[in-house]
Amino acid sequence: MSGRVTAVSSNGEYSFTKPNRDSVRLLAGLGVEGDVHAGVTVKHRSRVAQDPTQPNLRQVHLIHEELFTEVGEEGFKVTPGALGENITTCGIDLLGLPVGTLLHIGDSAVLEVTGLRNPCLQIDNFQDGLLKQVVGRDEAGNIVRKAGIMSVVREGGVVCPGDTIERELPSGPHRPLDRV
């Protein structure tokens, strides 16, 4: 299964949305160059408050563009970067990937999938009612998170809209994604 990058976004300041860029540079072990969430240890404010020495498993946030169409059918307008993601994708089932999947993007960048984004109340501050669209429950009552996935940078490189994304599944038994 392959997909492609439709947009890249970053912001050097804390804000919910991130402006689109012509390209972003991924730095191995750190994240997106110049992005407020880049670093070896956690940078998300809630996680820093809990324990600032935790490893940063949320260096790069990816969202599938198909989510924007889905929530659009419910009257919400969401565009790339609006939910704070760094890479917007299409054509790849991000939410169905197991932990440890490698995403080869463009010529040289490699991300390792660490888990699901845990949607927060800031999503409702962005557009009232949107949180219920990106987190809900399945028929069995299990929580379903649809606001994208988180990853760490294994190999750096420049990522641009239009770049291809190839997945490499981990060997052995696959662990489903959980929130990180």
mmCIF file of C-alpha atoms in Angstrom, residues 4 24 26 32 43 67 73 79 90 94 98 102 107 111 118-119 121 127-128 139 148 151-152 161 172 180:
data_model
loop_
_atom_site.group_PDB
_atom_site.id
_atom_site.type_symbol
_atom_site.label_atom_id
_atom_site.label_comp_id
_atom_site.label_asym_id
_atom_site.label_seq_id
_atom_site.Cartn_x
_atom_site.Cartn_y
_atom_site.Cartn_z
ATOM 1 C CA ARG A 4 1.250 10.435 -1.079
ATOM 2 C CA VAL A 24 9.634 20.525 5.819
ATOM 3 C CA LEU A 26 12.752 15.993 9.132
ATOM 4 C CA VAL A 32 10.337 18.648 12.051
ATOM 5 C CA LYS A 43 7.164 18.917 23.963
ATOM 6 C CA LEU A 67 -10.825 12.560 7.327
ATOM 7 C CA GLU A 73 -20.079 15.658 5.156
ATOM 8 C CA THR A 79 -7.986 21.904 5.728
ATOM 9 C CA CYS A 90 -3.963 10.541 1.067
ATOM 10 C CA LEU A 94 -2.826 5.464 8.581
ATOM 11 C CA PRO A 98 0.523 -1.395 13.360
ATOM 12 C CA LEU A 102 8.114 2.410 8.818
ATOM 13 C CA ASP A 107 13.748 10.319 -1.427
ATOM 14 C CA LEU A 111 9.195 7.710 10.057
ATOM 15 C CA ASN A 118 -5.250 11.413 21.433
ATOM 16 C CA PRO A 119 -7.755 14.104 20.417
ATOM 17 C CA LEU A 121 -10.731 19.611 23.799
ATOM 18 C CA GLN A 127 -14.771 24.075 15.676
ATOM 19 C CA ASP A 128 -17.516 23.303 18.166
ATOM 20 C CA GLU A 139 -20.301 -1.121 17.871
ATOM 21 C CA GLY A 148 -4.209 10.865 12.928
ATOM 22 C CA SER A 151 5.668 9.010 14.718
ATOM 23 C CA VAL A 152 9.362 9.509 15.325
ATOM 24 C CA PRO A 161 3.612 17.819 -1.166
ATOM 25 C CA GLY A 172 6.463 -10.617 13.886
ATOM 26 C CA VAL A 180 0.541 8.015 22.717
#
